[in-house]
């Protein structure tokens, strides 16, 4: 197989292919939202369990996909039925037949059903779905396994309605037939099948072929998506110094209705559920570019450089690793960084993203949240605070090494030391891994901000990178103004604890002057007049003349601030040479 050199993480040791496993997926009536799955094999011993995975790599939350599997039957080498006892949501025990002395299993057959979108709090790309003219599924929802039979070669053939086609990242070995080097590889290749609604686009980058499969209920132009994908691919493969495959597949599902949003990484592909990109000009600054950069970076982290406690996969046991923040948070940091370093977006994009995260003032313990991923999924804060931790850890390493070491060195070290040597790192010893990669001990940083709940010193870390983190409070006027039938500006309502309430404005007051300037008498001029008032700053004195019950009154007081801060992150014009060097190093301009 052309990708065998990169399959160590999936298969472990390469075993002799003495047993073959052949799956058949048959779709008779797509509107029935179910399909027949049959596994045929050279006979293996009975009196053992057959399993459907309880969770999916890349998602990790316990989903128990066996809940959507029924009618499971098993047969011996003579095609005689064997007794099957269901032992749990994801397990069926297949017994030998003492009457016929049959003790071998040669076939297992069952029905798998469409998993409703709202039935599980997980990514739609983790599930499966069938419509009248399309079919998408993630491998763990479809393919079962025997515990001791996961390293053999697997083959799968699809029997589909007329005029349908099928796409996945596995090697094609015949019409609608694909082959995998192991069970892990088989279920790590999601599938799109369908008729005329499915479209394919191909392009090449650095001698590797990239295939986009688009499943959309409305026409979607993919030119801009391809144009954005190319520099993302070029940068990340250059960053790692390798393209660990000859072919990679993007599987896009676009839907205009429902709550379908999500993406999931795989070794040789990635799958997406998104709303269709309506404005092609907005692809560059939108989440489409970031999510593609995120999933593509996952090719390395964690598909090739991974925690030793993550692999080998045990699909019935919950995954408990305390380094999920490294898997998702660091990947999210590099997704954002990729868009800047690849020249897709300006540095201001990164500044805006990071100030928005920093403004949340997270105090979450990332290790504790990581350990709960099997229970509640990957918490959003692991992506957000995790990305900010990635930036601050990058700054910490650069600051303490005079910009000679960085998070780049850590990630590349993990790839060459662990991935290239076919082993995982111990996510309980990430502090030591970072020290081995850079020579810098980050134990204190780690204990405070990753394994602890200390407040992040945003201002201090941004300053080290030549950035100003300023918290500003905008004026809170708190008045709602309207124009009466005589063209007069009047107060329609007042908010509590605002500048208006402090001035003792009242509903119905007619405003004659603001800061000694007469309010105009026509609507357009009033709008322009008020836009200038909005430019006043917190603390400035505002004077107003109002008419109340036929009497003129003078009001005066300071402009009060709002309660919600406005945070701004900008380049510090007074940054010193070291701070500028760190900032440039992060942005990739050095």
XYZ file of C-alpha atoms in Angstrom:
590
model
C 0.000 0.000 0.000
C 1.414 3.382 -0.955
C 0.901 4.891 2.491
C 2.286 1.965 4.487
C 5.355 3.891 5.614
C 3.061 6.215 7.558
C 0.736 3.587 8.962
C 2.773 2.597 12.016
C 0.595 4.787 14.256
C -2.467 2.903 13.100
C -1.233 -0.647 12.783
C 1.657 -0.932 15.218
C 3.647 -3.952 14.113
C 2.857 -5.203 10.608
C 1.431 -8.713 10.989
C 1.177 -11.445 8.408
C -2.039 -11.142 6.491
C -3.228 -14.666 7.345
C -6.838 -13.653 7.910
C -8.799 -11.389 5.579
C -11.881 -9.405 6.521
C -14.323 -8.298 3.843
C -17.091 -5.832 4.587
C -20.062 -5.215 2.314
C -22.213 -2.096 2.793
C -25.531 -2.418 0.953
C -27.930 0.507 0.461
C -31.211 -0.633 -1.063
C -33.557 2.246 -0.258
C -31.941 5.515 0.928
C -35.276 6.839 2.208
C -35.351 3.989 4.748
C -32.302 5.567 6.433
C -30.679 2.223 7.157
C -28.195 -0.066 5.485
C -27.108 -3.674 5.635
C -23.577 -4.385 6.829
C -21.987 -7.800 6.314
C -18.547 -8.920 7.444
C -17.174 -12.060 5.823
C -13.865 -13.562 6.935
C -11.731 -16.636 6.955
C -13.126 -18.550 9.931
C -12.103 -17.431 13.394
C -12.968 -19.040 16.772
C -16.449 -18.525 18.203
C -17.149 -17.862 21.874
C -16.000 -14.279 21.652
C -17.546 -10.833 21.445
C -18.137 -8.604 18.457
C -18.055 -4.878 19.181
C -19.200 -1.576 17.713
C -16.931 1.307 18.889
C -18.231 3.363 21.808
C -16.355 6.509 20.727
C -14.551 7.997 17.754
C -10.931 9.172 17.474
C -10.865 12.945 17.169
C -14.076 13.308 19.145
C -13.395 11.094 22.216
C -16.791 11.483 23.878
C -18.458 8.184 24.747
C -21.308 7.892 22.229
C -22.073 4.130 22.172
C -22.701 3.825 18.439
C -24.020 0.299 19.002
C -27.328 1.879 20.041
C -28.056 2.348 16.326
C -27.177 -1.240 15.366
C -29.663 -4.110 15.441
C -30.570 -7.452 13.878
C -27.041 -8.793 14.330
C -26.597 -12.401 13.211
C -23.543 -14.644 12.910
C -22.824 -17.737 10.807
C -20.305 -20.553 10.805
C -18.172 -21.778 7.910
C -21.153 -23.736 6.556
C -23.377 -20.666 6.673
C -25.346 -22.103 9.584
C -26.502 -19.549 12.161
C -24.712 -19.243 15.499
C -26.279 -18.103 18.755
C -25.751 -14.409 19.470
C -26.360 -12.798 22.862
C -26.364 -9.020 23.179
C -24.371 -8.111 26.298
C -24.503 -4.316 26.184
C -24.972 -1.279 24.005
C -21.889 -2.065 21.930
C -21.235 -5.800 22.480
C -22.640 -9.057 21.060
C -21.337 -12.422 22.252
C -21.183 -15.089 19.509
C -21.355 -18.645 20.845
C -20.192 -21.935 19.384
C -22.849 -24.565 18.628
C -22.312 -27.693 20.704
C -24.983 -29.611 18.777
C -23.220 -29.286 15.439
C -19.720 -28.974 16.902
C -19.448 -25.695 15.036
C -16.897 -23.457 16.778
C -15.905 -21.033 14.025
C -17.323 -17.713 12.845
C -17.196 -16.902 9.138
C -19.778 -14.110 8.777
C -21.474 -11.398 10.814
C -24.381 -9.345 9.491
C -26.312 -6.452 11.006
C -28.346 -3.329 10.223
C -27.067 0.162 11.008
C -29.449 3.117 11.228
C -29.153 6.812 10.529
C -28.144 8.601 13.754
C -30.383 11.653 14.260
C -28.466 14.902 14.534
C -29.974 15.851 17.889
C -29.555 12.444 19.512
C -25.998 13.052 20.732
C -24.159 16.155 21.868
C -21.267 15.590 19.535
C -19.998 16.752 16.161
C -22.157 15.728 13.196
C -18.957 14.518 11.512
C -18.732 11.893 14.275
C -22.044 10.351 13.207
C -23.708 9.164 10.006
C -26.538 10.463 7.882
C -28.530 9.294 4.896
C -30.764 11.326 2.606
C -32.618 10.337 -0.517
C -29.604 11.150 -2.690
C -26.557 11.036 -0.405
C -24.897 9.093 2.371
C -22.196 10.218 4.844
C -20.719 8.197 7.659
C -17.828 8.153 10.076
C -16.257 4.693 10.343
C -16.920 3.910 14.040
C -20.679 4.154 13.437
C -20.537 1.490 10.741
C -17.784 -1.062 11.208
C -17.602 -3.522 14.108
C -14.598 -5.580 15.188
C -13.255 -8.526 17.154
C -10.705 -7.441 19.766
C -7.894 -9.685 18.538
C -8.547 -9.129 14.845
C -7.762 -5.428 14.313
C -4.301 -5.603 12.744
C -5.262 -7.660 9.699
C -6.075 -6.283 6.289
C -9.655 -5.115 5.738
C -11.563 -4.658 2.505
C -14.939 -2.965 2.027
C -17.275 -3.041 -0.969
C -20.302 -0.790 -1.465
C -23.533 -1.847 -3.169
C -25.303 1.424 -3.934
C -28.304 2.735 -5.858
C -27.897 3.266 -9.600
C -25.874 6.336 -10.636
C -24.348 6.701 -7.172
C -20.621 6.908 -6.546
C -18.566 6.625 -3.354
C -15.468 8.423 -2.068
C -13.101 7.886 0.845
C -9.357 8.185 1.474
C -8.668 4.436 1.413
C -6.935 2.843 -1.571
C -9.347 1.794 -4.299
C -8.862 -1.852 -5.359
C -11.906 -2.239 -7.599
C -15.315 -0.830 -8.405
C -16.679 0.694 -5.190
C -14.115 -1.402 -3.327
C -11.443 -0.121 -0.935
C -8.701 -1.636 1.151
C -7.237 -0.769 4.561
C -4.093 -2.110 6.224
C -5.904 -2.528 9.563
C -9.192 -1.987 11.333
C -7.961 1.332 12.751
C -7.255 2.595 9.265
C -10.598 1.324 7.986
C -12.655 3.337 10.457
C -10.410 6.401 10.135
C -11.592 7.054 6.575
C -15.070 8.688 6.516
C -17.221 8.140 3.437
C -19.440 10.239 1.184
C -21.640 8.485 -1.356
C -24.387 9.828 -3.572
C -25.586 10.802 -6.989
C -25.500 13.991 -9.011
C -25.426 16.298 -5.987
C -21.849 15.167 -5.179
C -19.009 16.981 -6.958
C -15.264 16.370 -7.039
C -12.383 18.840 -7.379
C -8.681 17.931 -7.608
C -5.495 19.956 -7.228
C -1.814 19.251 -6.557
C 0.585 20.782 -4.029
C 4.219 19.670 -3.817
C 3.653 16.418 -5.717
C 0.738 15.350 -3.525
C -2.820 15.104 -4.802
C -5.653 16.807 -2.909
C -9.254 15.847 -3.571
C -12.298 17.861 -2.493
C -15.589 15.956 -2.365
C -18.546 18.318 -2.010
C -21.939 17.096 -0.832
C -24.284 20.068 -1.058
C -28.010 20.585 -1.450
C -27.305 23.853 -3.296
C -24.629 24.706 -5.873
C -21.347 25.771 -4.256
C -18.388 27.344 -6.015
C -15.184 25.914 -4.548
C -12.620 28.142 -6.300
C -12.035 30.293 -3.229
C -11.861 27.318 -0.865
C -9.215 25.733 -3.090
C -7.339 29.023 -3.366
C -7.220 29.301 0.446
C -6.380 25.627 1.003
C -3.239 25.742 -1.140
C -1.212 28.246 0.957
C -2.390 26.511 4.148
C -1.092 23.188 2.835
C 2.112 24.761 1.535
C 2.903 26.447 4.842
C 2.158 23.516 7.142
C 4.001 20.940 5.056
C 6.946 23.347 4.905
C 6.738 23.857 8.676
C 7.089 20.109 9.286
C 9.318 19.531 6.276
C 7.190 16.700 4.893
C 3.981 15.629 3.176
C 3.207 12.321 4.900
C 0.991 10.977 2.115
C 0.590 10.983 -1.640
C -3.141 11.746 -1.533
C -5.374 13.641 0.889
C -9.141 14.110 0.786
C -11.413 16.897 2.057
C -15.022 15.734 2.541
C -17.370 18.739 2.660
C -21.031 18.457 3.622
C -22.844 21.770 3.085
C -26.360 22.271 4.475
C -28.473 25.425 4.635
C -30.728 24.152 7.435
C -30.262 22.456 10.785
C -27.558 22.835 13.411
C -24.948 21.019 11.377
C -21.538 22.419 12.208
C -18.291 20.623 12.874
C -15.120 19.158 11.471
C -13.124 16.058 12.277
C -9.547 15.098 11.470
C -8.342 11.792 10.044
C -4.970 10.426 8.962
C -5.502 10.960 5.232
C -8.647 13.086 5.136
C -10.858 15.486 7.044
C -14.646 15.748 7.151
C -16.784 18.896 7.485
C -20.399 19.860 8.169
C -20.804 23.557 7.327
C -23.216 26.060 5.913
C -22.375 26.734 2.258
C -20.064 29.703 1.610
C -22.403 32.207 -0.006
C -19.979 35.087 -0.521
C -16.786 33.758 -2.074
C -14.985 37.009 -1.268
C -15.445 36.298 2.434
C -13.715 32.890 2.445
C -10.312 34.384 3.265
C -11.204 36.140 6.551
C -13.882 33.648 7.598
C -13.967 30.566 9.795
C -13.673 28.379 6.666
C -9.970 29.181 6.354
C -9.356 28.712 10.089
C -11.164 25.384 10.308
C -9.291 24.013 7.290
C -5.983 25.144 8.830
C -6.989 23.518 12.135
C -7.952 20.142 10.654
C -4.931 19.997 8.368
C -2.548 20.657 11.289
C -4.183 17.687 13.034
C -2.469 15.487 10.438
C 0.515 15.750 12.709
C -0.998 16.629 16.070
C -2.381 14.101 17.090
C -2.553 11.791 14.087
C 1.197 11.259 13.937
C 2.593 12.810 17.099
C 0.343 11.630 19.907
C 0.116 10.770 23.579
C 1.204 7.240 24.463
C -2.000 7.020 26.527
C -4.106 7.702 23.442
C -2.834 4.787 21.355
C -3.345 1.893 20.832
C -7.055 2.590 20.667
C -9.388 0.663 22.955
C -12.774 1.524 21.527
C -14.803 0.318 24.509
C -12.865 2.240 27.153
C -13.041 5.990 27.744
C -10.008 8.017 26.716
C -8.437 9.808 29.672
C -5.472 11.993 28.809
C -4.532 15.234 30.532
C -2.916 16.642 27.392
C -6.066 17.268 25.346
C -5.203 20.976 25.634
C -2.015 20.205 23.677
C -3.948 18.261 21.038
C -6.654 20.870 20.445
C -5.387 24.134 21.977
C -1.947 24.065 20.387
C -3.500 23.011 17.091
C -5.916 25.966 17.280
C -2.989 28.329 17.967
C -1.161 27.081 14.890
C -4.330 27.263 12.806
C -4.556 30.989 13.551
C -0.804 31.419 13.141
C -0.868 29.591 9.806
C -3.228 32.160 8.283
C -0.785 34.939 9.151
C 2.462 33.135 8.375
C 1.078 31.898 5.055
C 0.178 35.470 4.090
C -3.552 34.776 3.955
C -4.442 37.344 6.634
C -2.552 40.263 8.223
C -1.110 40.213 11.777
C -4.113 42.245 12.960
C -6.192 39.069 12.521
C -4.072 37.234 15.100
C -4.163 40.218 17.449
C -7.948 40.409 17.240
C -8.382 36.690 17.837
C -6.067 36.667 20.845
C -7.448 39.799 22.500
C -10.951 38.360 22.204
C -9.821 35.198 24.001
C -7.758 37.087 26.598
C -10.750 39.290 27.391
C -12.615 36.218 28.685
C -10.092 35.999 31.552
C -10.164 32.188 31.765
C -9.113 30.488 34.998
C -9.975 26.952 33.922
C -7.657 24.059 34.742
C -6.863 22.667 31.288
C -5.555 19.365 32.612
C -8.756 18.716 34.548
C -10.898 19.582 31.531
C -8.763 17.370 29.304
C -9.421 14.362 31.520
C -13.187 14.894 31.151
C -13.241 14.837 27.342
C -14.691 11.303 27.290
C -17.581 12.491 29.449
C -18.510 15.946 28.149
C -16.527 16.161 24.909
C -13.678 18.543 24.233
C -14.740 21.676 26.123
C -14.714 24.904 24.065
C -12.285 26.472 26.534
C -9.675 23.862 25.578
C -9.670 25.412 22.107
C -9.832 29.042 23.223
C -7.721 29.229 26.366
C -5.594 26.443 24.854
C -4.771 28.674 21.876
C -3.916 31.600 24.161
C -1.746 29.287 26.291
C -0.019 28.277 23.050
C 0.807 31.919 22.327
C 1.947 32.679 25.903
C 4.038 29.496 26.061
C 5.590 30.523 22.739
C 6.358 33.978 24.198
C 7.741 32.434 27.410
C 10.178 30.246 25.470
C 11.256 33.067 23.164
C 11.656 35.544 26.022
C 13.839 33.218 28.087
C 16.022 32.170 25.152
C 16.553 35.568 23.513
C 14.202 34.377 20.745
C 16.405 31.379 19.973
C 13.841 28.760 21.065
C 10.096 28.662 20.581
C 7.002 26.499 20.530
C 7.914 25.721 16.916
C 10.907 23.786 18.263
C 8.680 21.824 20.656
C 6.211 20.760 17.963
C 8.917 19.818 15.471
C 10.831 17.962 18.202
C 7.727 15.896 18.990
C 7.351 15.055 15.318
C 10.942 13.946 14.746
C 11.507 12.339 18.163
C 8.197 10.565 18.622
C 6.319 10.371 15.305
C 9.336 9.460 13.208
C 10.389 6.839 15.761
C 6.954 5.278 15.927
C 6.189 6.022 19.558
C 4.019 8.368 21.589
C 4.994 10.957 24.178
C 3.834 10.793 27.791
C 1.331 13.631 28.128
C 1.907 13.515 31.916
C 5.481 14.600 31.235
C 4.910 17.451 28.787
C 7.021 19.804 30.926
C 9.961 17.450 30.421
C 9.209 17.127 26.701
C 9.315 20.919 26.374
C 12.598 21.033 28.302
C 14.102 18.293 26.130
C 13.099 20.238 23.012
C 14.282 23.679 24.146
C 16.440 23.308 27.245
C 13.976 25.544 29.127
C 12.132 24.493 32.279
C 8.534 25.753 32.126
C 7.382 23.951 35.278
C 6.209 27.151 36.989
C 4.320 28.368 33.913
C 2.719 24.937 33.491
C 1.701 24.615 37.130
C 0.089 28.069 37.223
C -1.710 28.355 33.923
C -2.231 24.831 32.520
C -2.486 22.508 35.518
C -3.682 25.355 37.734
C -6.312 28.088 37.803
C -4.174 31.212 38.124
C -5.382 34.267 36.261
C -3.414 34.750 33.067
C -1.213 37.894 33.168
C -2.362 39.000 29.740
C -0.816 42.454 29.736
C 2.614 41.213 30.822
C 2.854 38.455 28.221
C 1.624 40.587 25.357
C 4.179 43.259 26.334
C 6.989 40.702 26.004
C 5.910 40.281 22.377
C 5.828 44.013 21.668
C 2.048 44.285 21.981
C -0.137 46.666 23.989
C -3.088 45.075 25.765
C -5.366 47.933 26.769
C -8.670 47.672 28.576
C -10.923 50.608 27.754
C -14.431 51.451 28.861
C -16.567 53.181 26.279
C -18.946 56.012 27.229
C -22.299 54.833 28.510
C -24.794 57.546 27.605
C -27.837 55.432 28.417
C -30.399 57.592 26.679
C -32.774 56.666 23.905
C -33.652 59.649 21.758
C -36.373 60.215 19.197
C -37.743 63.053 17.037
C -41.301 64.288 17.555
C -43.760 65.529 14.931
C -42.328 69.039 15.244
C -38.777 67.865 14.450
C -37.644 68.253 18.070
C -35.143 65.836 19.663
C -36.585 64.368 22.864
C -35.736 61.674 25.434
C -37.857 58.531 25.039
C -36.270 56.429 27.806
C -33.387 56.372 30.287
C -31.162 53.483 31.450
C -30.165 53.095 35.074
C -26.591 53.801 36.218
C -25.848 55.719 33.022
C -24.696 59.204 32.109
C -28.317 60.125 31.353
C -29.575 59.013 34.768
C -26.646 60.789 36.449
C -27.591 64.016 34.676
C -31.174 63.475 35.920
C -32.628 63.497 32.428
C -36.281 62.482 32.317
C -38.492 60.897 29.726
C -40.075 63.571 27.529
C -37.284 66.139 27.965
C -36.743 68.123 24.761
C -33.024 68.621 24.148
C -32.176 72.140 22.958
C -28.357 72.240 23.236
C -25.453 69.848 23.940
C -22.160 71.423 24.965
C -23.563 74.836 24.016
C -24.324 73.719 20.448
C -27.910 74.090 19.290
C -29.644 70.885 18.194
C -30.535 71.170 14.453
C -34.103 71.144 13.263
C -34.043 68.436 10.562
C -33.545 64.686 10.828
C -30.355 64.307 8.765
C -28.623 67.152 10.599
C -29.667 65.704 13.972
C -28.066 62.352 13.062
C -24.809 64.093 12.165
C -25.015 66.183 15.349
C -25.435 63.081 17.545
C -22.589 61.226 15.821
C -20.252 63.957 17.078
C -21.665 63.605 20.580
C -20.897 59.879 20.448
C -17.200 60.748 20.019
C -16.981 62.253 23.501
C -14.787 60.349 25.981
C -15.312 58.916 29.437
C -14.718 61.593 32.078
C -15.437 64.556 29.832
C -18.055 67.009 31.033
C -21.269 67.163 29.096
C -23.636 70.176 29.339
C -27.198 70.067 28.164
C -30.085 72.515 27.923
C -33.424 70.764 28.033
C -37.026 71.941 28.034
C -39.190 70.218 30.645
C -42.831 71.126 31.186
C -42.304 74.381 29.281
C -39.306 75.400 31.395
C -35.641 75.558 30.333
C -33.156 73.628 32.507
C -29.344 73.346 32.547
C -27.859 69.909 33.191
C -24.170 69.188 33.673
C -22.037 66.171 34.630
C -19.280 63.724 33.645
C -19.681 61.096 30.966
C -19.787 57.738 32.757
C -18.155 54.524 31.508
C -20.000 51.369 30.654
C -19.559 48.196 32.684
C -18.305 46.018 29.799
C -14.704 46.755 28.834
C -13.511 47.157 25.285
C -10.141 45.430 24.939
C -7.674 46.450 22.256
C -4.463 44.648 21.288
C -2.087 46.630 19.098
C 1.601 46.749 18.264
C 3.520 48.779 20.830
C 5.275 51.699 19.076
C 7.706 51.891 22.016
C 8.639 48.203 22.063
C 12.327 47.453 22.559
C 14.483 45.399 20.176
C 13.939 42.124 22.053
C 10.165 42.540 22.122
C 10.068 43.353 18.420
C 12.210 40.299 17.655
C 9.822 38.052 19.611
C 6.801 39.532 17.842
C 8.411 39.111 14.434
C 9.435 35.561 15.286
C 5.874 34.628 16.178
C 4.506 36.217 13.023
C 7.100 34.399 10.944
C 8.660 37.590 9.588
C 12.067 36.740 11.011
